[in-house]
mmCIF file of C-alpha atoms in Angstrom:
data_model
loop_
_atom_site.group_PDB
_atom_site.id
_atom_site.type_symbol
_atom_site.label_atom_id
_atom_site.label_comp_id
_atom_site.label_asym_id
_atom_site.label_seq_id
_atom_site.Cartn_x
_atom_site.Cartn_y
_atom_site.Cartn_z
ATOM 1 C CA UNK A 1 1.184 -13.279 20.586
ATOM 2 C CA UNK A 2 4.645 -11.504 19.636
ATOM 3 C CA UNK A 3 7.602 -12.828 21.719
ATOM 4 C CA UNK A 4 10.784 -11.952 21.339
ATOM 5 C CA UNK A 5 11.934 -14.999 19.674
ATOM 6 C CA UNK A 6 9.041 -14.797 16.972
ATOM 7 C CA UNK A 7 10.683 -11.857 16.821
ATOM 8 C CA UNK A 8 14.270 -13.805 16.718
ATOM 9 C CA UNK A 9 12.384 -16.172 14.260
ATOM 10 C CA UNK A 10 11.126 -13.684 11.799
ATOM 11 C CA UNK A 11 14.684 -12.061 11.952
ATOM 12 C CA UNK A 12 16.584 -15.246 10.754
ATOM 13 C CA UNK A 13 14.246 -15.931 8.224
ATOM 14 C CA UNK A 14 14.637 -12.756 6.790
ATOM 15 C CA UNK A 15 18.354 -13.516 6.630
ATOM 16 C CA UNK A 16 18.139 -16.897 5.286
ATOM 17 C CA UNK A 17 16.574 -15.733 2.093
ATOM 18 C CA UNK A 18 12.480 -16.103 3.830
ATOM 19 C CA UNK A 19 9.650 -14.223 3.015
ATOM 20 C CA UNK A 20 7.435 -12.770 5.680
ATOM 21 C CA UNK A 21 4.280 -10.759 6.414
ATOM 22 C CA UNK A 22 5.120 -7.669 8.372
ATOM 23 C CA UNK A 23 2.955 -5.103 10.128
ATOM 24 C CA UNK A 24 3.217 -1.488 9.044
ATOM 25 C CA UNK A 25 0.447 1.187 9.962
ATOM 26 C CA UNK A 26 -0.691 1.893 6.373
ATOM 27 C CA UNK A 27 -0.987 -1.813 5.583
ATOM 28 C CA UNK A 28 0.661 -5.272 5.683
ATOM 29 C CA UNK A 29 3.757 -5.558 3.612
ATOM 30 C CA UNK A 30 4.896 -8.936 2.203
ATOM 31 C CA UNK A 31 8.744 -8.627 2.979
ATOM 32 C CA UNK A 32 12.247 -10.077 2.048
ATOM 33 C CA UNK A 33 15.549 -8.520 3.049
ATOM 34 C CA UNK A 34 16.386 -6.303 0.091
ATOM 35 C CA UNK A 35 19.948 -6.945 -0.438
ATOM 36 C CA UNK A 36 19.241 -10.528 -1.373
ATOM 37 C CA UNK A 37 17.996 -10.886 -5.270
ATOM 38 C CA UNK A 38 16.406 -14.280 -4.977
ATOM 39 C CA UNK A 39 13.944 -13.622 -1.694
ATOM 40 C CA UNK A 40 13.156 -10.339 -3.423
ATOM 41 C CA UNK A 41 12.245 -12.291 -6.901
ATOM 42 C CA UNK A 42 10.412 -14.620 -4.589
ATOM 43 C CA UNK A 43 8.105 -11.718 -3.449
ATOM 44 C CA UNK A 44 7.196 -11.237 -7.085
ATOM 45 C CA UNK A 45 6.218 -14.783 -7.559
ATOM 46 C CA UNK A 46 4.215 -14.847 -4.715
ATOM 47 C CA UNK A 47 2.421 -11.569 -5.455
ATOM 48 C CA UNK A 48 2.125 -12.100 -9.536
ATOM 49 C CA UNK A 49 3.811 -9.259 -9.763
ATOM 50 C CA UNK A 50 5.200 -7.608 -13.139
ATOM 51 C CA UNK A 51 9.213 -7.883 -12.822
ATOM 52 C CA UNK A 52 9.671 -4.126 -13.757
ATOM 53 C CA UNK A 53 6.550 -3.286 -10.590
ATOM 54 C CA UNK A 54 9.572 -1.360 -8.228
ATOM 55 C CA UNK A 55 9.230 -2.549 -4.631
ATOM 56 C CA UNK A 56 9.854 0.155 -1.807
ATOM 57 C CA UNK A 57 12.448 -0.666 0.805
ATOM 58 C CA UNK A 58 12.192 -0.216 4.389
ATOM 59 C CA UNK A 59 14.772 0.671 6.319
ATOM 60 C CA UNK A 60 15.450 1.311 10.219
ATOM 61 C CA UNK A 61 15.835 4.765 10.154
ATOM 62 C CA UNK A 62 17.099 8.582 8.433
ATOM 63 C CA UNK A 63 20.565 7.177 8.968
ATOM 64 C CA UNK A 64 20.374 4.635 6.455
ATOM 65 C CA UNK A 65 19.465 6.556 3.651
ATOM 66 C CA UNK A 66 23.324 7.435 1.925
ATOM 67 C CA UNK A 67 23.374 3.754 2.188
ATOM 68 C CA UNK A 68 20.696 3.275 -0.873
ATOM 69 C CA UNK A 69 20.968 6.804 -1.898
ATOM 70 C CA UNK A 70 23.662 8.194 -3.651
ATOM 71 C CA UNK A 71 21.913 11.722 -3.299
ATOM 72 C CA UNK A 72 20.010 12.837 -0.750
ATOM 73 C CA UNK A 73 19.149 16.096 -0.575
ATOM 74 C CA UNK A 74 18.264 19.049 1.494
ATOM 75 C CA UNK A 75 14.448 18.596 0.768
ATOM 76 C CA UNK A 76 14.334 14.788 1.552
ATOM 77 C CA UNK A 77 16.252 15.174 5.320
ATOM 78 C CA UNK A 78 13.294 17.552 5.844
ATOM 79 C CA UNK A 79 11.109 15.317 5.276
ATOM 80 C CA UNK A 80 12.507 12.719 6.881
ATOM 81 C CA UNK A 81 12.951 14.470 10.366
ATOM 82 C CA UNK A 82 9.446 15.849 9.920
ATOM 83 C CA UNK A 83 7.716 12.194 9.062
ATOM 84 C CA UNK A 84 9.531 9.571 9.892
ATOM 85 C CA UNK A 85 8.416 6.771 10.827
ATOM 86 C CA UNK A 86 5.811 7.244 9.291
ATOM 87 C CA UNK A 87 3.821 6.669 5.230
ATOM 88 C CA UNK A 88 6.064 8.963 3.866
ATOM 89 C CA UNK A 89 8.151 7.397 0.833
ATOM 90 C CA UNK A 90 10.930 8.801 -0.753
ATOM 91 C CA UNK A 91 12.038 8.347 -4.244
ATOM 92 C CA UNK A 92 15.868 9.038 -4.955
ATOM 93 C CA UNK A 93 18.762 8.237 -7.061
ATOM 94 C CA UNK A 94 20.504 4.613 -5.912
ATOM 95 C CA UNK A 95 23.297 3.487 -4.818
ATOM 96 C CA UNK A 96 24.867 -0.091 -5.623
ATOM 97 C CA UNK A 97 23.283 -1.703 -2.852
ATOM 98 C CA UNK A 98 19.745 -0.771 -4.281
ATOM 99 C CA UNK A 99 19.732 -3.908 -7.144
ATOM 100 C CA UNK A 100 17.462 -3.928 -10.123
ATOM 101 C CA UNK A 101 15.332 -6.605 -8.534
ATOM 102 C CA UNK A 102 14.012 -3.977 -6.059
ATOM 103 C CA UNK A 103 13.853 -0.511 -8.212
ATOM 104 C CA UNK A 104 12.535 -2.350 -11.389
ATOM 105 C CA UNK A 105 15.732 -1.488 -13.421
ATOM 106 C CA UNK A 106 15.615 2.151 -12.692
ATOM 107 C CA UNK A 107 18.063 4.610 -11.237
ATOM 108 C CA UNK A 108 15.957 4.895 -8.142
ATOM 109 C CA UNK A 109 14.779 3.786 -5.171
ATOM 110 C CA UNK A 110 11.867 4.339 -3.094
ATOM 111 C CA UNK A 111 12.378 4.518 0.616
ATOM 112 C CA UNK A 112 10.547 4.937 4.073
ATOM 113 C CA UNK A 113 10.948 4.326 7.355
ATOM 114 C CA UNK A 114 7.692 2.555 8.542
ATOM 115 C CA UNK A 115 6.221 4.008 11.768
ATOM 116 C CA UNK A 116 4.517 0.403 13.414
ATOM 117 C CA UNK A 117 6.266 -1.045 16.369
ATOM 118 C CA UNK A 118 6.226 -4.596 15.272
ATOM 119 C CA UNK A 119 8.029 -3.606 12.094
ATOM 120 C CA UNK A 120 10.778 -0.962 13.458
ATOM 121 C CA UNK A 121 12.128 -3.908 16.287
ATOM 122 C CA UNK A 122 12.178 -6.191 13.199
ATOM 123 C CA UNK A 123 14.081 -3.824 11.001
ATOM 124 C CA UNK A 124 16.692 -2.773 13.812
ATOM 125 C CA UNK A 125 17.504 -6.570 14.660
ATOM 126 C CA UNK A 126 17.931 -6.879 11.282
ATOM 127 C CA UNK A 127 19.795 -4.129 10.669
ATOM 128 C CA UNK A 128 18.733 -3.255 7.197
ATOM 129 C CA UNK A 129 16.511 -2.845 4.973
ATOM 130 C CA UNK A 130 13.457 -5.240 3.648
ATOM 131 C CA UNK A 131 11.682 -4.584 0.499
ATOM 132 C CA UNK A 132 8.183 -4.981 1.137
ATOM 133 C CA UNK A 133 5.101 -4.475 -0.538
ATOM 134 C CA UNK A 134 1.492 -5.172 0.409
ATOM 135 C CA UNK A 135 0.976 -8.512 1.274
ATOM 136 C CA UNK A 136 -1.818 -9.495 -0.951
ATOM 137 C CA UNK A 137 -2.095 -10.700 -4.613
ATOM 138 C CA UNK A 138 -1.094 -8.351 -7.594
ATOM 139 C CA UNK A 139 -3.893 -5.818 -8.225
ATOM 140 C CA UNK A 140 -6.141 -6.892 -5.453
ATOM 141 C CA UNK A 141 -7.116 -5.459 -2.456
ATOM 142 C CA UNK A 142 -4.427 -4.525 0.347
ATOM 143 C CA UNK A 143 -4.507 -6.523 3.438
ATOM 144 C CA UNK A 144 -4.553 -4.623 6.833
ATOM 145 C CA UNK A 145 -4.885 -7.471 8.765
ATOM 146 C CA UNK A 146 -2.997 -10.852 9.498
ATOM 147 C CA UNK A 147 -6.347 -12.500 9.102
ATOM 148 C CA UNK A 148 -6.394 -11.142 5.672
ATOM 149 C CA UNK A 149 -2.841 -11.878 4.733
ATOM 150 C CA UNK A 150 -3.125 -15.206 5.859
ATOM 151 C CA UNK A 151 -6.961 -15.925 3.480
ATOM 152 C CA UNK A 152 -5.168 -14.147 0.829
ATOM 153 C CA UNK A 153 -1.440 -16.023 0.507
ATOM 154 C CA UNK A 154 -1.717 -18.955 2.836
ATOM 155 C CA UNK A 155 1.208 -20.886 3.441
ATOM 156 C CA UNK A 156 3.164 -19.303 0.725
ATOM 157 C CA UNK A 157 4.456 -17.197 3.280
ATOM 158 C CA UNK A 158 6.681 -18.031 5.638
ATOM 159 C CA UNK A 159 5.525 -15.988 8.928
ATOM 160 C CA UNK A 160 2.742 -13.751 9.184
ATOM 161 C CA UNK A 161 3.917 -11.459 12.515
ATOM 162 C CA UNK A 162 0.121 -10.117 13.832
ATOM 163 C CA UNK A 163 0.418 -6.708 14.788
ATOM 164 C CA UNK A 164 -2.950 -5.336 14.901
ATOM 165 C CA UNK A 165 -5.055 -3.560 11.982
ATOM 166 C CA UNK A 166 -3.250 -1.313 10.551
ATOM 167 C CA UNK A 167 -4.031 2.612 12.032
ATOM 168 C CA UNK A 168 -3.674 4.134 8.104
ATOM 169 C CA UNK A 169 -4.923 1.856 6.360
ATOM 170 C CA UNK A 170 -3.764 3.323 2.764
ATOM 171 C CA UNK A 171 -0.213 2.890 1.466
ATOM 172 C CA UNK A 172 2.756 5.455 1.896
ATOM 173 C CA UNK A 173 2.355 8.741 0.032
ATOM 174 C CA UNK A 174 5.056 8.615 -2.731
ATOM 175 C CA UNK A 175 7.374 12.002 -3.161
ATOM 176 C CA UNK A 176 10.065 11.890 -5.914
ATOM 177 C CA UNK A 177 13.058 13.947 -5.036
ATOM 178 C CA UNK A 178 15.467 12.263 -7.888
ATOM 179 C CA UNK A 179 15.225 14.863 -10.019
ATOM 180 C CA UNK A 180 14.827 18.916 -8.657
ATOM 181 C CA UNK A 181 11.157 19.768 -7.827
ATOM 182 C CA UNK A 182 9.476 17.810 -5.437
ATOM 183 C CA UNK A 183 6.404 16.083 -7.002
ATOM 184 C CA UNK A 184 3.619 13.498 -5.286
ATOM 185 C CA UNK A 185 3.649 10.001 -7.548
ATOM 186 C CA UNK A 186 1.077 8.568 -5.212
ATOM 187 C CA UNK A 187 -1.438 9.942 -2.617
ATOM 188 C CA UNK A 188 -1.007 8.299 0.222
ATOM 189 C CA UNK A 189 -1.765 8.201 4.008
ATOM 190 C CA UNK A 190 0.359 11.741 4.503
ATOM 191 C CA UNK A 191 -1.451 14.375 3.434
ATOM 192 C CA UNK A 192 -0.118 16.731 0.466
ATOM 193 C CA UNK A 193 -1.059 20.158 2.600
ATOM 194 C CA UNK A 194 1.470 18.478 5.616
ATOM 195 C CA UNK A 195 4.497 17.738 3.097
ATOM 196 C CA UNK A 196 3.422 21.732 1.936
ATOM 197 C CA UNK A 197 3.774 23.202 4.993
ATOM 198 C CA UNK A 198 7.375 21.373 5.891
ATOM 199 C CA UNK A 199 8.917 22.037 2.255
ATOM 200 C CA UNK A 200 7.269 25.918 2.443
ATOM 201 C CA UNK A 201 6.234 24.863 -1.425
ATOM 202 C CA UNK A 202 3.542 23.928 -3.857
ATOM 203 C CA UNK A 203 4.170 20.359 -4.299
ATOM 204 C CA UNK A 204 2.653 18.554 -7.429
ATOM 205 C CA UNK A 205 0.332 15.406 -7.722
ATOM 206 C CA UNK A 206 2.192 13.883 -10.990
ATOM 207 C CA UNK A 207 -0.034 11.751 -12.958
ATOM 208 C CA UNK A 208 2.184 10.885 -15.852
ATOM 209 C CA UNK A 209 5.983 10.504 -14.898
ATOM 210 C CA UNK A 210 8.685 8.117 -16.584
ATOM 211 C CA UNK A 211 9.629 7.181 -12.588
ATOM 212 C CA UNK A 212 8.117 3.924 -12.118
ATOM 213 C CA UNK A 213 6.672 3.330 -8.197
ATOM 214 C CA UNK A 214 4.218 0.683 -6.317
ATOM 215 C CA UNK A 215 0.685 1.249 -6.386
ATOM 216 C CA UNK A 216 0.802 3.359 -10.068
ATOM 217 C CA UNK A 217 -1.166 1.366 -12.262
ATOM 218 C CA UNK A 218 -4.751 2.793 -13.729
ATOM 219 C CA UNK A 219 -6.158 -0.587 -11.875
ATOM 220 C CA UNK A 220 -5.262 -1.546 -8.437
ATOM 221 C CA UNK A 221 -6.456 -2.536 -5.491
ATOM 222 C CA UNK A 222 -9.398 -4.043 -6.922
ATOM 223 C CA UNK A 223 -11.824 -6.104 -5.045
ATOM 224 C CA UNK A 224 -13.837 -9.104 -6.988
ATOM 225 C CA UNK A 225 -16.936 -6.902 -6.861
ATOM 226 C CA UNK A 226 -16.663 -4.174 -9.958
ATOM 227 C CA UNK A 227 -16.766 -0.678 -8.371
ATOM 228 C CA UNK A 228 -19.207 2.473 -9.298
ATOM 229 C CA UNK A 229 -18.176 5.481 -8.410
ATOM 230 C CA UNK A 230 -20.419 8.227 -7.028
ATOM 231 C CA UNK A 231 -20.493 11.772 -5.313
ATOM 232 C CA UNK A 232 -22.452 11.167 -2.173
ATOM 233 C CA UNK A 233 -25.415 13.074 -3.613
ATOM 234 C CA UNK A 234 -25.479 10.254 -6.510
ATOM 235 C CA UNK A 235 -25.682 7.224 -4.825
ATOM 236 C CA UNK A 236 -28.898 6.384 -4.280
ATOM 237 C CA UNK A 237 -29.628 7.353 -7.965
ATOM 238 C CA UNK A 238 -26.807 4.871 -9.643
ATOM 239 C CA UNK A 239 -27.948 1.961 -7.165
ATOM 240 C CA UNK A 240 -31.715 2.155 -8.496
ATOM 241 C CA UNK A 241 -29.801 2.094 -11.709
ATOM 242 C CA UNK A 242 -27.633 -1.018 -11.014
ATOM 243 C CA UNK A 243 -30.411 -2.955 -9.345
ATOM 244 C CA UNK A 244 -32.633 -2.514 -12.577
ATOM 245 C CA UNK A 245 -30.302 -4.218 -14.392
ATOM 246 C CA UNK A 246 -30.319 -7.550 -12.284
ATOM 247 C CA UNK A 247 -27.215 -6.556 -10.102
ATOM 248 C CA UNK A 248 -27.190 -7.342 -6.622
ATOM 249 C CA UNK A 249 -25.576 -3.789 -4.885
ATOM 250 C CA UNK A 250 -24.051 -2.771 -1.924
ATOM 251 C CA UNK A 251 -23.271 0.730 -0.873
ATOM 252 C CA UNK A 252 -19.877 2.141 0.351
ATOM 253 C CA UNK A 253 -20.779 5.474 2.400
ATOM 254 C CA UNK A 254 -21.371 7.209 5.196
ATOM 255 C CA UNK A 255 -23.926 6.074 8.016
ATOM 256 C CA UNK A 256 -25.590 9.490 7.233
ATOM 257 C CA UNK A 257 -26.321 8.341 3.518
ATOM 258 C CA UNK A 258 -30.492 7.481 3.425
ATOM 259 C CA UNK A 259 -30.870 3.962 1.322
ATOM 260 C CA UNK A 260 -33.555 1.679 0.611
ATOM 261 C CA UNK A 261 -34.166 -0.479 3.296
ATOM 262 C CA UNK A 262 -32.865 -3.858 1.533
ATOM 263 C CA UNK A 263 -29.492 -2.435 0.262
ATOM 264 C CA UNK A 264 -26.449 -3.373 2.109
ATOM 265 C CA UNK A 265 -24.039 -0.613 3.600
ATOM 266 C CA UNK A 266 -20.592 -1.285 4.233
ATOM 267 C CA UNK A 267 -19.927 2.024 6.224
ATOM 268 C CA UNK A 268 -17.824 4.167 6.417
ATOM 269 C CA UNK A 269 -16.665 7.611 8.258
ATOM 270 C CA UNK A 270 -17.246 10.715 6.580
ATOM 271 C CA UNK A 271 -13.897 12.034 7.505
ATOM 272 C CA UNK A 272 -10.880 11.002 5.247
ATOM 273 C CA UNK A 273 -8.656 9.332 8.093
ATOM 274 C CA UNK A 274 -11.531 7.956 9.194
ATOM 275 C CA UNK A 275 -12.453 6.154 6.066
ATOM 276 C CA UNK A 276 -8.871 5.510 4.579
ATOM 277 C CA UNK A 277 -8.574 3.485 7.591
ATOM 278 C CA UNK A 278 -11.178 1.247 7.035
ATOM 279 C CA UNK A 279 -11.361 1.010 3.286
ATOM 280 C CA UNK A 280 -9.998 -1.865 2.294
ATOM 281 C CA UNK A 281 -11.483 -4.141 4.993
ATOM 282 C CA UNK A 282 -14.703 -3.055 3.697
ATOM 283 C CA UNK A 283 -13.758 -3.742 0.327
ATOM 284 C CA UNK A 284 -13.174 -7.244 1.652
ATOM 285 C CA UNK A 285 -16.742 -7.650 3.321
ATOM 286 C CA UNK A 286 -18.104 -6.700 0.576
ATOM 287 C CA UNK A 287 -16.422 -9.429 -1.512
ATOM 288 C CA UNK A 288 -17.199 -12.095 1.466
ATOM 289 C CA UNK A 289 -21.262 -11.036 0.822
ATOM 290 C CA UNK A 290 -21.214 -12.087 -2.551
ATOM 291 C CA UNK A 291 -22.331 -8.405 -3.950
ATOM 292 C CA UNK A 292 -21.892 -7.525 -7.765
ATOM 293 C CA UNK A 293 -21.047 -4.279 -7.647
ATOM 294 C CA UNK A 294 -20.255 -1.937 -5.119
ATOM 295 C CA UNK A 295 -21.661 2.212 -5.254
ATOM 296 C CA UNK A 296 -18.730 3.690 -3.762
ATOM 297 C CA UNK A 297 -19.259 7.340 -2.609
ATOM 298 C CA UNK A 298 -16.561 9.884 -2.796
ATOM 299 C CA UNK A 299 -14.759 11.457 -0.185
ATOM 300 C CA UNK A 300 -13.868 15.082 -0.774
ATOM 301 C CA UNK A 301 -10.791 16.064 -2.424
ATOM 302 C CA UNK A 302 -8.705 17.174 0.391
ATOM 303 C CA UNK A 303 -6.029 15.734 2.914
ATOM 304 C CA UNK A 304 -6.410 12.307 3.156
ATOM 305 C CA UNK A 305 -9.690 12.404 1.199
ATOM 306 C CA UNK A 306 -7.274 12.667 -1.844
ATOM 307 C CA UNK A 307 -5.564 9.047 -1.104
ATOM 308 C CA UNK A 308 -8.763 7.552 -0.683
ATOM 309 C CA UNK A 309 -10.353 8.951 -3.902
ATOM 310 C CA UNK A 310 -7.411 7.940 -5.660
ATOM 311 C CA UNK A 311 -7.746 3.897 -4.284
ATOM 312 C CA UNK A 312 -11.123 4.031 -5.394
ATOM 313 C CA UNK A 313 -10.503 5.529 -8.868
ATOM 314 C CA UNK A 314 -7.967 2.460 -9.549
ATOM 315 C CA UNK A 315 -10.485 -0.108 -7.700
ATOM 316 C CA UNK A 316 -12.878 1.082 -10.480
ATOM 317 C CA UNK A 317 -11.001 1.234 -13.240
ATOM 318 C CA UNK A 318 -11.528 -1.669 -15.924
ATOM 319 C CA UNK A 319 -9.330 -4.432 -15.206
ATOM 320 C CA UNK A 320 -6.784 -5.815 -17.764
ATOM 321 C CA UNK A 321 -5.575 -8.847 -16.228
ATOM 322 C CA UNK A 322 -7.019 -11.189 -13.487
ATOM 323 C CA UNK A 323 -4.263 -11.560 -10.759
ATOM 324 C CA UNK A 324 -6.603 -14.827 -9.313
ATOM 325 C CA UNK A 325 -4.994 -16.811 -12.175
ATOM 326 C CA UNK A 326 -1.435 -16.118 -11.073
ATOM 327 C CA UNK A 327 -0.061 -19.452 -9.790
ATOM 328 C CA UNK A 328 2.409 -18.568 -6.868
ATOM 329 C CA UNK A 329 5.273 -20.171 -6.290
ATOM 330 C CA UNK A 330 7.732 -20.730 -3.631
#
């Protein structure tokens, strides 16, 4: 149960160079106060993750952005009033405060203000910001629990605060403002047609970019299982396919999708909020069952159905490290 002095606990550790595991609504972020180097290399160590992998910072609120941007302009305070809190992230040009241990050695920063409860009393009692990314393992799937932070890192974290599943369920959509035009690094959990309609412009998806952000690599948020990916009309076709060959299958779909009685679904809802908030705990069932390979149908490509393609796309994608090897340390 949250108290006000876990609250007061989770606070102080943040200040005395802790890590902790923080509930946001698009998923659980492994955080460190961002203005001191060595807990933010510690999140790296934890994770496995690549030194030059930016980490986004969260702050309190709009206010604090000239504080970590040295430019912020007319088209991010937009979007700020418009969706924060909320899994909007900002990139822009840094200031000082914004150290190369957070933006990866670049000359910016990504920023949001996260809209969960349990995260926004931390972050005002703080007073600053936290760099934070998903509390999970480099490359593997994103926890949205405290359960699953907890099987996943253990007691290499200091405090895991339990706020609930997360209501998103995918990470912050990514806009880079550092440099003119708008453009969309990462799909995320706000829809491109929403940012649209505030900015009154076409705004780009931008698959190749020399800005570096979380969540970018052609393999992420991979579960054990290997991934297939399908168009709902597909499905049944590629599991007949995979079971021929010795695999042991499960489905990720819709409960409207007809399968053979003896193949496992992991369901999930045909709408694209629906199913980007579930996701990645079904990803995680699916590894606790043991299956090979999981037949992941599509979502359509629009509003959040975009995010969600995207996750599965990098789930699926072949895999050039193995982030279980990583030894963490403290």
């Amino acid at each position: 149960m949250l108290t006000p002095d876990l609250l007061d606990r989770a606070v102080e550790l943040l200040r005395r160079g802790g890590v902790i595991a923080l509930p946001t609504e698009t998923v659980y972020g492994l955080a460190a106060n961002a203005e001191d180097e060595l807990a933010v290399r510690r999140v790296f160590a934890i994770k496995g993750r690549p030194a030059n992998h930016p980490l986004i910072v969260h702050i309190p609120d709009e206010e604090y952005l000239p504080e970590w941007a040295r430019e912020v302009p007319d088209e991010a305070k937009a979007l700020a009033r418009a969706f924060w809190p909320g899994p909007l992230t900002l990139v822009l040009r840094r200031t000082s405060k914004a150290t190369d241990a957070v933006t990866g050695g670049q000359d910016t920063v990504a920023l949001r203000v996260p809209g969960h409860s349990v995260a926004m009393e931390v972050l005002e009692r703080l007073g600053g910001g936290v760099a934070a990314p998903s509390a999970n393992r480099f490359g593997r799937v994103s926890p949205t629990t405290a359960e699953h932070v907890q099987r996943d890192l253990g007691d290499d974290v200091d405090l895991v605060l339990d706020g609930g599943p997360s209501t998103v369920g995918v990470e912050s959509t990514i806009v880079d403002l550092s440099s003119g035009a708008p453009a969309i690094l990462r799909p995320g959990g706000l829809a491109t047609e929403d940012i649209e309609r505030v900015l009154g412009r076409a705004v780009p998806v931008r698959t190749s970019t020399t800005v570096r952000v979380s969540g970018s690599l052609e393999s992420h948020y991979a579960p054990r299982a290997g991934v297939v990916l399908a168009e709902p009309h597909e499905a049944v076709q590629r599991v007949e396919a995979l079971r021929a060959q010795g695999l042991r299958v499960g489905v990720l779909g819709p409960a409207s999708l007809s399968l053979p009685t003896d193949v496992q679904r992991f369901d999930v809802p045909g709408d694209p909020a629906g199913a980007a908030r579930v996701l990645y705990a079904r990803l995680r069932e699916a590894d606790e069952q043991g299956h090979d390979v999981l037949v992941a149908c599509l979502p359509a490509a629009s509003g959040l159905g975009i995010a969600v393609r995207d996750r599965l796309s990098r789930a699926a994608a072949p895999r050039t490290f193995d982030p279980s090897i990583v030894e963490p340390t403290k």
